Coordinates of N, CA and C in Angstrom, one line a residue:
M56 N 128.0 -119.0 -9.7 CA 128.3 -120.0 -8.1 C 129.5 -120.7 -8.8
P57 N 130.6 -120.3 -7.8 CA 131.8 -120.9 -7.6 C 131.7 -122.6 -7.3
L58 N 131.8 -123.4 -8.6 CA 132.0 -124.9 -8.4 C 133.4 -125.1 -7.9
V59 N 133.3 -125.7 -6.6 CA 135.2 -126.5 -6.6 C 135.2 -128.0 -6.8
T60 N 135.7 -128.4 -7.7 CA 136.0 -129.8 -8.1 C 137.3 -130.0 -7.7
G61 N 138.1 -129.0 -7.4 CA 139.3 -129.6 -7.3 C 140.2 -129.3 -9.0
T62 N 141.6 -130.1 -9.1 CA 142.2 -129.8 -10.3 C 142.6 -131.5 -10.2
R63 N 142.8 -131.9 -11.2 CA 143.9 -133.3 -11.8 C 144.5 -133.5 -10.7
G64 N 144.3 -135.2 -9.9 CA 144.3 -135.3 -8.8 C 144.6 -135.1 -7.2
S65 N 143.5 -133.6 -7.4 CA 143.4 -133.7 -6.1 C 142.2 -134.2 -5.0
S66 N 142.5 -133.7 -4.3 CA 141.5 -135.0 -3.2 C 140.2 -134.0 -2.8
P67 N 139.3 -134.8 -2.0 CA 137.9 -133.7 -2.0 C 138.2 -133.2 -0.8
E68 N 139.6 -133.5 -0.1 CA 140.1 -132.7 1.1 C 140.8 -131.1 1.0
A69 N 141.4 -131.4 -0.6 CA 141.8 -130.3 -0.9 C 141.2 -129.3 -1.5
A70 N 140.1 -129.6 -2.1 CA 138.9 -129.0 -2.7 C 138.2 -128.2 -1.5
K71 N 138.0 -129.1 -0.3 CA 137.7 -128.3 0.2 C 137.9 -127.5 1.3
L72 N 139.2 -127.4 1.1 CA 140.1 -126.3 1.5 C 140.3 -124.7 1.1
A73 N 140.2 -125.1 -0.2 CA 139.8 -124.1 -1.5 C 138.7 -123.7 -1.3
L74 N 137.6 -124.0 -0.9 CA 136.4 -123.5 -1.5 C 136.0 -122.8 0.2
L75 N 136.7 -123.3 1.3 CA 137.0 -122.6 2.5 C 137.8 -121.2 2.8
D76 N 138.7 -121.1 2.0 CA 139.9 -120.1 1.5 C 138.8 -119.3 0.4
W77 N 138.2 -119.4 -0.5 CA 137.3 -118.7 -1.0 C 136.2 -117.8 -0.7
A78 N 135.8 -118.6 0.4 CA 134.5 -118.3 1.6 C 135.0 -117.1 2.3
L79 N 136.1 -117.5 3.1 CA 137.0 -116.5 3.4 C 136.7 -115.1 3.0
D80 N 137.3 -115.3 1.6 CA 137.4 -113.7 0.8 C 136.3 -113.1 0.8
Q81 N 135.0 -113.8 1.0 CA 133.7 -113.4 0.5 C 132.7 -112.3 1.8
S82 N 133.6 -112.9 2.9 CA 133.1 -112.2 3.7 C 133.5 -110.4 4.8
P83 N 132.4 -110.0 4.8 CA 133.0 -108.3 5.6 C 134.0 -108.5 6.4
Q84 N 134.6 -107.7 6.3 CA 136.0 -107.6 6.8 C 136.0 -107.0 8.9
D85 N 134.9 -107.0 9.0 CA 134.2 -106.2 10.5 C 132.9 -107.5 10.7
G86 N 133.1 -107.7 12.0 CA 132.2 -108.7 12.4 C 133.1 -110.1 13.2
L87 N 132.5 -110.8 13.7 CA 132.9 -111.9 14.4 C 132.9 -113.0 13.7
V88 N 134.1 -113.9 13.5 CA 134.5 -115.0 13.0 C 134.4 -116.2 13.7
L89 N 133.6 -117.1 13.5 CA 133.4 -118.0 14.3 C 133.2 -119.6 13.8
E90 N 134.2 -120.7 14.4 CA 133.9 -121.7 13.8 C 133.3 -122.9 14.8
F91 N 132.1 -123.4 14.5 CA 131.8 -124.6 15.3 C 131.7 -125.8 14.9
G92 N 132.6 -126.7 15.7 CA 133.0 -128.2 15.3 C 134.6 -128.0 15.3
V93 N 135.8 -127.7 16.0 CA 136.9 -127.5 16.2 C 137.8 -128.5 15.5
A94 N 137.3 -129.6 16.5 CA 138.1 -131.1 16.0 C 139.7 -131.3 16.1
T95 N 140.3 -131.1 15.0 CA 142.0 -131.2 15.6 C 142.4 -129.7 14.9
G96 N 141.4 -128.8 14.8 CA 141.9 -127.7 14.8 C 142.5 -127.2 13.4
A97 N 142.6 -128.3 12.2 CA 142.9 -127.7 11.0 C 142.4 -126.6 10.4
T98 N 140.7 -126.8 10.3 CA 140.0 -125.8 9.6 C 140.1 -124.7 10.3
L99 N 140.6 -124.4 11.2 CA 140.4 -123.0 12.3 C 141.6 -122.4 12.2
R100 N 142.8 -123.2 11.7 CA 144.2 -122.8 11.6 C 144.1 -122.1 10.1
A101 N 143.0 -122.7 9.2 CA 143.1 -121.8 7.9 C 142.1 -120.8 8.2
I102 N 141.8 -120.5 8.9 CA 140.4 -119.1 9.3 C 141.3 -118.3 10.3
S103 N 142.1 -118.8 10.8 CA 142.8 -117.8 11.4 C 143.7 -117.1 11.1
A104 N 144.5 -117.8 9.6 CA 145.8 -117.5 9.1 C 144.9 -116.3 7.9
K105 N 143.7 -116.1 7.9 CA 142.9 -114.9 6.8 C 142.3 -114.1 7.6
K106 N 142.0 -114.1 8.7 CA 140.6 -113.4 9.6 C 141.1 -114.0 11.4
L107 N 141.2 -112.4 11.8 CA 141.5 -112.3 13.1 C 141.0 -111.5 14.2
P108 N 140.1 -111.7 14.9 CA 140.5 -112.7 15.7 C 139.4 -113.7 15.4
A109 N 139.8 -115.1 15.5 CA 138.9 -116.1 15.1 C 138.7 -116.7 16.3
H110 N 137.4 -117.4 16.6 CA 136.8 -118.2 18.3 C 136.1 -119.7 17.4
G111 N 136.9 -120.9 17.8 CA 136.4 -121.9 18.2 C 135.7 -122.3 19.0
F112 N 134.9 -123.0 18.5 CA 133.9 -123.6 19.8 C 133.8 -125.2 19.7
D113 N 134.1 -125.7 20.7 CA 133.8 -127.2 20.7 C 133.6 -128.1 21.8
S114 N 133.4 -129.2 22.3 CA 133.2 -129.5 23.7 C 134.2 -130.3 23.7
F115 N 135.2 -130.9 22.5 CA 136.5 -131.8 22.5 C 136.1 -132.9 23.1
E116 N 134.6 -133.3 23.4 CA 134.0 -134.4 23.9 C 133.8 -135.6 22.9
G117 N 133.6 -135.0 21.8 CA 132.8 -136.0 20.3 C 131.2 -135.4 20.1
L118 N 130.6 -135.7 19.4 CA 129.5 -135.9 19.4 C 128.5 -135.8 20.4
P119 N 127.3 -135.2 20.8 CA 126.7 -135.4 21.8 C 125.6 -136.6 21.4
E120 N 125.1 -136.7 20.4 CA 124.5 -137.7 20.1 C 124.6 -138.7 18.7
A121 N 124.5 -139.7 18.5 CA 124.6 -140.5 17.1 C 124.4 -139.6 15.9
W122 N 125.0 -139.7 15.0 CA 124.9 -139.2 13.5 C 125.0 -139.8 12.6
R123 N 125.0 -139.6 11.3 CA 125.0 -140.4 10.1 C 125.7 -142.0 10.7
G124 N 125.5 -143.2 9.7 CA 126.3 -144.3 9.8 C 127.6 -143.8 10.0
G125 N 128.0 -144.6 11.0 CA 129.3 -144.9 11.4 C 130.0 -143.3 12.3
F126 N 129.0 -142.6 12.8 CA 129.0 -142.0 13.6 C 128.7 -142.0 15.1
A127 N 129.3 -142.7 16.3 CA 128.2 -142.8 17.4 C 128.6 -141.6 18.2
E128 N 127.4 -141.5 19.1 CA 127.6 -140.0 20.2 C 129.1 -140.8 20.7
G129 N 129.9 -139.2 21.1 CA 131.2 -139.4 21.0 C 132.2 -139.5 20.2
A130 N 131.9 -139.9 19.0 CA 132.6 -139.3 17.6 C 133.5 -138.2 17.6
F131 N 135.1 -137.8 16.8 CA 135.6 -136.8 17.1 C 136.0 -136.3 18.3
A132 N 135.6 -137.0 19.1 CA 136.7 -136.6 20.6 C 138.0 -136.0 20.4
Q133 N 138.8 -135.2 20.6 CA 139.8 -134.6 20.5 C 140.4 -134.3 21.7
D134 N 141.9 -134.2 21.9 CA 142.1 -133.3 22.8 C 142.2 -132.2 22.6
L135 N 142.4 -130.8 23.3 CA 142.5 -129.4 22.9 C 143.3 -129.2 21.8
P136 N 143.3 -129.0 20.6 CA 144.5 -128.6 19.6 C 144.9 -127.2 20.1
E137 N 146.2 -126.7 19.5 CA 146.8 -125.7 19.8 C 146.5 -124.8 18.4
V138 N 146.1 -123.7 18.3 CA 145.9 -123.3 17.3 C 145.9 -121.4 17.3
G139 N 147.2 -121.2 17.2 CA 147.7 -119.8 16.8 C 146.5 -118.8 16.1
G140 N 146.4 -117.8 16.9 CA 145.7 -116.7 16.2 C 143.8 -116.7 16.5
A141 N 143.5 -118.1 17.2 CA 142.2 -118.5 17.1 C 142.3 -118.6 19.0
E142 N 140.9 -117.9 19.5 CA 140.9 -118.1 20.8 C 139.5 -119.7 20.9
L143 N 140.2 -120.3 21.4 CA 138.9 -121.7 21.9 C 138.2 -121.6 22.9
H144 N 136.6 -122.0 22.9 CA 135.9 -121.9 23.9 C 135.3 -123.4 23.9
R145 N 136.0 -123.7 25.3 CA 135.3 -125.5 25.5 C 134.0 -125.4 26.3
G146 N 133.5 -126.4 25.4 CA 132.0 -126.8 26.0 C 131.3 -126.9 24.9
W147 N 129.9 -127.3 25.3 CA 128.9 -127.6 24.6 C 128.3 -126.1 23.7
F148 N 127.7 -126.4 22.9 CA 127.7 -124.7 22.2 C 126.4 -124.5 23.0
E149 N 125.5 -124.9 23.7 CA 124.5 -124.2 24.3 C 124.5 -123.7 25.8
D150 N 126.2 -124.4 26.0 CA 126.6 -123.4 27.2 C 127.8 -122.1 26.7
S151 N 128.3 -123.0 26.0 CA 129.6 -121.6 25.5 C 129.2 -120.4 24.7
L152 N 128.3 -120.6 23.8 CA 128.0 -119.8 23.3 C 127.0 -118.9 23.3
P153 N 126.2 -118.7 24.5 CA 125.6 -117.5 24.7 C 126.3 -116.8 26.1
E154 N 127.4 -117.8 26.4 CA 128.3 -116.5 27.3 C 129.4 -115.8 26.2
F155 N 129.7 -116.5 25.5 CA 130.8 -115.7 24.6 C 129.5 -114.6 23.9
L156 N 128.6 -114.6 23.6 CA 128.0 -113.4 22.9 C 127.7 -112.7 23.9
Q157 N 127.7 -112.5 25.0 CA 127.4 -111.9 26.0 C 128.5 -111.1 26.3
S158 N 129.7 -111.0 25.9 CA 130.8 -110.2 26.0 C 131.4 -110.0 24.8
H159 N 130.6 -110.8 23.9 CA 131.5 -110.4 22.5 C 130.6 -109.4 21.7
P160 N 130.4 -108.0 21.4 CA 129.0 -107.2 20.9 C 129.1 -107.4 19.4
G161 N 128.3 -107.0 18.6 CA 128.6 -107.0 17.2 C 128.0 -108.2 16.2
S162 N 128.0 -108.1 15.0 CA 127.6 -109.0 14.0 C 128.1 -110.3 13.8
I163 N 127.8 -110.9 12.9 CA 128.5 -112.4 12.5 C 129.0 -112.0 11.2
S164 N 130.3 -112.0 10.6 CA 130.7 -111.9 9.6 C 130.7 -113.2 8.8
F165 N 131.7 -114.2 9.5 CA 131.9 -115.2 8.8 C 131.7 -116.6 10.1
V166 N 131.1 -117.5 9.6 CA 130.7 -118.7 10.3 C 131.3 -120.2 9.6
H167 N 131.8 -120.7 10.1 CA 132.2 -122.1 9.4 C 131.7 -123.1 10.4
M168 N 130.3 -123.4 9.8 CA 129.6 -124.5 10.6 C 129.9 -126.0 10.4
D169 N 130.5 -126.3 11.2 CA 130.8 -127.9 11.1 C 130.7 -129.0 13.0
A170 N 129.2 -128.2 12.6 CA 128.4 -128.7 13.7 C 127.8 -130.2 14.0
D171 N 127.6 -130.6 12.1 CA 127.3 -132.1 11.7 C 125.8 -132.4 12.3
L172 N 125.5 -132.1 13.1 CA 124.3 -132.4 13.7 C 122.8 -131.4 13.5
Y173 N 121.9 -131.8 13.7 CA 120.5 -130.9 13.3 C 120.3 -130.2 14.8
S174 N 120.3 -130.8 15.6 CA 120.4 -130.2 17.0 C 121.5 -129.4 17.1
S175 N 122.9 -129.6 17.2 CA 124.0 -128.6 17.3 C 123.5 -127.6 16.3
T176 N 123.3 -127.7 15.2 CA 123.1 -126.4 14.5 C 121.9 -125.6 14.8
K177 N 121.0 -126.0 15.1 CA 120.1 -125.2 15.7 C 119.9 -124.6 17.1
T178 N 121.1 -125.2 17.5 CA 121.6 -124.3 19.1 C 121.7 -123.3 18.5
I179 N 122.9 -123.3 17.5 CA 124.0 -122.3 17.3 C 122.6 -120.9 16.5
F180 N 121.6 -121.6 15.4 CA 121.5 -120.6 15.0 C 120.1 -119.8 15.9
D181 N 119.7 -120.6 17.0 CA 119.0 -120.4 17.8 C 119.5 -119.0 18.9
A182 N 120.6 -119.6 18.9 CA 121.2 -118.5 20.2 C 122.3 -117.5 19.6
A183 N 122.6 -117.8 18.5 CA 123.2 -116.4 17.9 C 122.1 -115.6 16.4
F184 N 121.0 -115.8 16.8 CA 119.8 -115.4 15.7 C 120.4 -113.9 15.5
D185 N 120.2 -112.7 16.3 CA 120.3 -111.6 16.1 C 121.7 -110.9 15.6
R186 N 122.6 -112.3 15.7 CA 123.8 -111.5 15.1 C 124.0 -111.8 13.7
F187 N 123.1 -113.0 13.1 CA 123.6 -112.7 11.6 C 122.7 -112.0 10.8
V188 N 123.7 -111.1 9.9 CA 122.9 -109.9 8.9 C 123.2 -110.2 7.9
P189 N 122.3 -109.3 6.9 CA 123.1 -109.1 5.8 C 124.4 -109.1 5.0
G190 N 125.3 -110.2 4.5 CA 126.6 -109.8 4.2 C 127.3 -110.8 4.9
T191 N 126.7 -111.9 6.4 CA 127.0 -112.5 7.1 C 127.2 -113.7 6.0
I192 N 128.3 -114.5 6.0 CA 128.9 -115.5 4.9 C 128.6 -117.0 6.1
I193 N 128.4 -117.9 5.5 CA 128.1 -119.1 6.7 C 128.5 -120.2 5.7
H194 N 129.3 -121.0 5.9 CA 130.0 -122.2 5.3 C 129.6 -123.1 6.0
F195 N 128.9 -124.0 5.6 CA 128.3 -125.5 6.3 C 129.4 -126.5 5.4
D196 N 130.3 -127.2 6.6 CA 131.0 -128.1 6.2 C 130.6 -129.8 5.9
E197 N 129.1 -130.1 6.2 CA 128.4 -131.1 6.1 C 126.9 -130.7 5.9
Y198 N 126.8 -129.8 4.9 CA 125.4 -129.2 4.4 C 124.2 -130.2 3.3
F199 N 125.3 -131.2 2.4 CA 124.3 -132.2 1.0 C 125.3 -133.0 0.9
N200 N 125.1 -134.2 0.0 CA 125.7 -135.2 -0.5 C 126.0 -136.0 0.1
Y201 N 125.6 -136.5 0.8 CA 125.6 -137.5 1.9 C 123.9 -138.1 2.2
P202 N 123.7 -139.4 2.4 CA 122.8 -140.2 3.1 C 121.7 -139.7 4.0
G203 N 120.9 -139.1 3.9 CA 120.3 -138.2 5.4 C 120.7 -136.6 5.5
W204 N 121.2 -135.8 4.9 CA 121.8 -134.9 4.6 C 121.1 -133.7 4.9
Q205 N 119.6 -134.2 4.4 CA 118.3 -133.2 4.2 C 117.8 -133.1 5.9
Q206 N 118.0 -134.2 6.7 CA 117.8 -134.0 8.2 C 119.2 -132.9 9.4
H207 N 120.1 -132.9 8.6 CA 121.0 -132.2 9.9 C 121.0 -130.6 9.5
E208 N 123.0 -130.4 8.9 CA 122.7 -128.7 8.9 C 121.6 -128.1 8.0
H209 N 121.2 -128.9 7.0 CA 120.4 -128.1 6.1 C 119.1 -127.7 6.5
K210 N 118.4 -129.0 7.3 CA 117.6 -128.8 7.9 C 117.0 -127.4 8.7
A211 N 117.8 -127.3 9.9 CA 118.4 -126.2 11.0 C 118.4 -124.8 9.9
F212 N 119.2 -124.8 8.6 CA 119.3 -123.3 8.0 C 118.1 -123.3 7.5
R213 N 117.4 -124.4 7.0 CA 116.2 -124.4 6.3 C 115.1 -123.3 7.6
E214 N 114.8 -124.0 8.5 CA 114.5 -123.4 9.5 C 114.9 -122.1 9.9
F215 N 116.1 -121.8 10.1 CA 116.6 -120.7 10.5 C 116.0 -119.7 9.3
L216 N 116.0 -120.1 8.0 CA 115.7 -118.7 7.1 C 114.3 -118.4 7.1
A217 N 113.3 -119.4 7.7 CA 112.0 -119.1 7.7 C 111.6 -118.0 8.9
R218 N 112.7 -117.8 9.9 CA 112.6 -117.2 10.7 C 113.2 -115.5 10.1
Y219 N 114.4 -115.4 9.9 CA 115.6 -114.7 9.3 C 114.4 -113.6 8.1
D220 N 114.6 -112.3 9.0 CA 113.8 -111.3 7.9 C 114.7 -110.8 6.6
G221 N 115.0 -112.0 5.7 CA 116.0 -111.5 4.9 C 116.2 -112.9 3.7
E222 N 117.0 -112.8 3.0 CA 117.4 -113.9 2.2 C 118.8 -114.5 2.1
A223 N 118.8 -115.7 1.4 CA 119.8 -116.4 1.4 C 120.3 -116.7 0.0
E224 N 122.0 -116.3 -0.3 CA 122.1 -116.5 -1.9 C 123.2 -117.9 -1.9
Y225 N 122.7 -118.7 -2.1 CA 124.0 -119.9 -2.0 C 124.7 -119.6 -3.5
I226 N 126.2 -119.5 -3.0 CA 127.6 -119.2 -3.2 C 128.2 -119.6 -4.2
G227 N 128.5 -120.5 -3.1 CA 129.7 -122.1 -3.7 C 129.3 -123.1 -3.4
Y228 N 129.9 -124.2 -3.6 CA 129.7 -125.9 -3.0 C 130.8 -126.4 -3.7
N229 N 131.0 -127.5 -3.2 CA 132.1 -128.5 -3.5 C 131.8 -129.7 -4.4
A230 N 131.6 -130.0 -5.0 CA 131.1 -131.0 -5.7 C 131.7 -132.3 -5.0
L231 N 132.7 -132.1 -4.6 CA 133.3 -133.4 -4.1 C 133.7 -133.8 -2.8
H232 N 132.4 -133.2 -2.4 CA 132.6 -133.6 -0.8 C 130.8 -132.8 -0.1
E233 N 130.8 -132.0 0.7 CA 129.6 -132.0 1.5 C 129.7 -130.5 1.4
Q234 N 129.9 -129.4 1.5 CA 130.2 -128.1 1.4 C 129.8 -127.3 0.7
V235 N 128.8 -126.7 1.5 CA 128.1 -125.0 0.7 C 128.1 -124.3 1.3
T236 N 128.4 -123.0 0.4 CA 128.7 -121.6 1.3 C 127.4 -120.5 0.7
V237 N 127.0 -119.9 1.8 CA 125.8 -119.3 1.2 C 126.2 -117.7 1.9
R238 N 125.5 -116.6 1.5 CA 125.3 -114.8 2.0 C 124.3 -114.9 2.4
L239 N 124.0 -114.2 3.2 CA 122.4 -113.9 3.5 C 122.7 -112.3 3.2
M240 N 121.5 -112.1 2.8 CA 121.3 -110.8 2.5 C 120.0 -110.2 2.8

């Protein structure tokens, strides 16, 4: 399993982008490419530079509820960023994702899960459950390595796996930050 630690003088942010880039290379060629939690658009730009078409989902109103220490409701509120090569879907996941899935058939190839919260991550897994297939790559942005990590993206993924008719393989992680990459099998 690739362990991304960066190189001498690199930052946790550089290691984060290196793992994202590697994770994109692991995903199937065909299928939907989705990001949940766009914020400034930095990671969606990296995704859309490699995989088209890419779709980004965000309310742009910030977190719907308080998260870990220092991140109150409304944290991460942003103006709609410009992200060439990607289509933005503005709204809360429970509203925007079902509408999107109705008009976009097919399985999911790659997900960048930057939903932070258990409730938001669970909403995504529930709404798109039947679109996750063997080979889907899920790249979590806040999976582990911070106080309370077991109660958010990690918890929602474990619940998803309990329902999923298959397994998951952990294929990469960032030792300097909070990212984990899995492949559904």
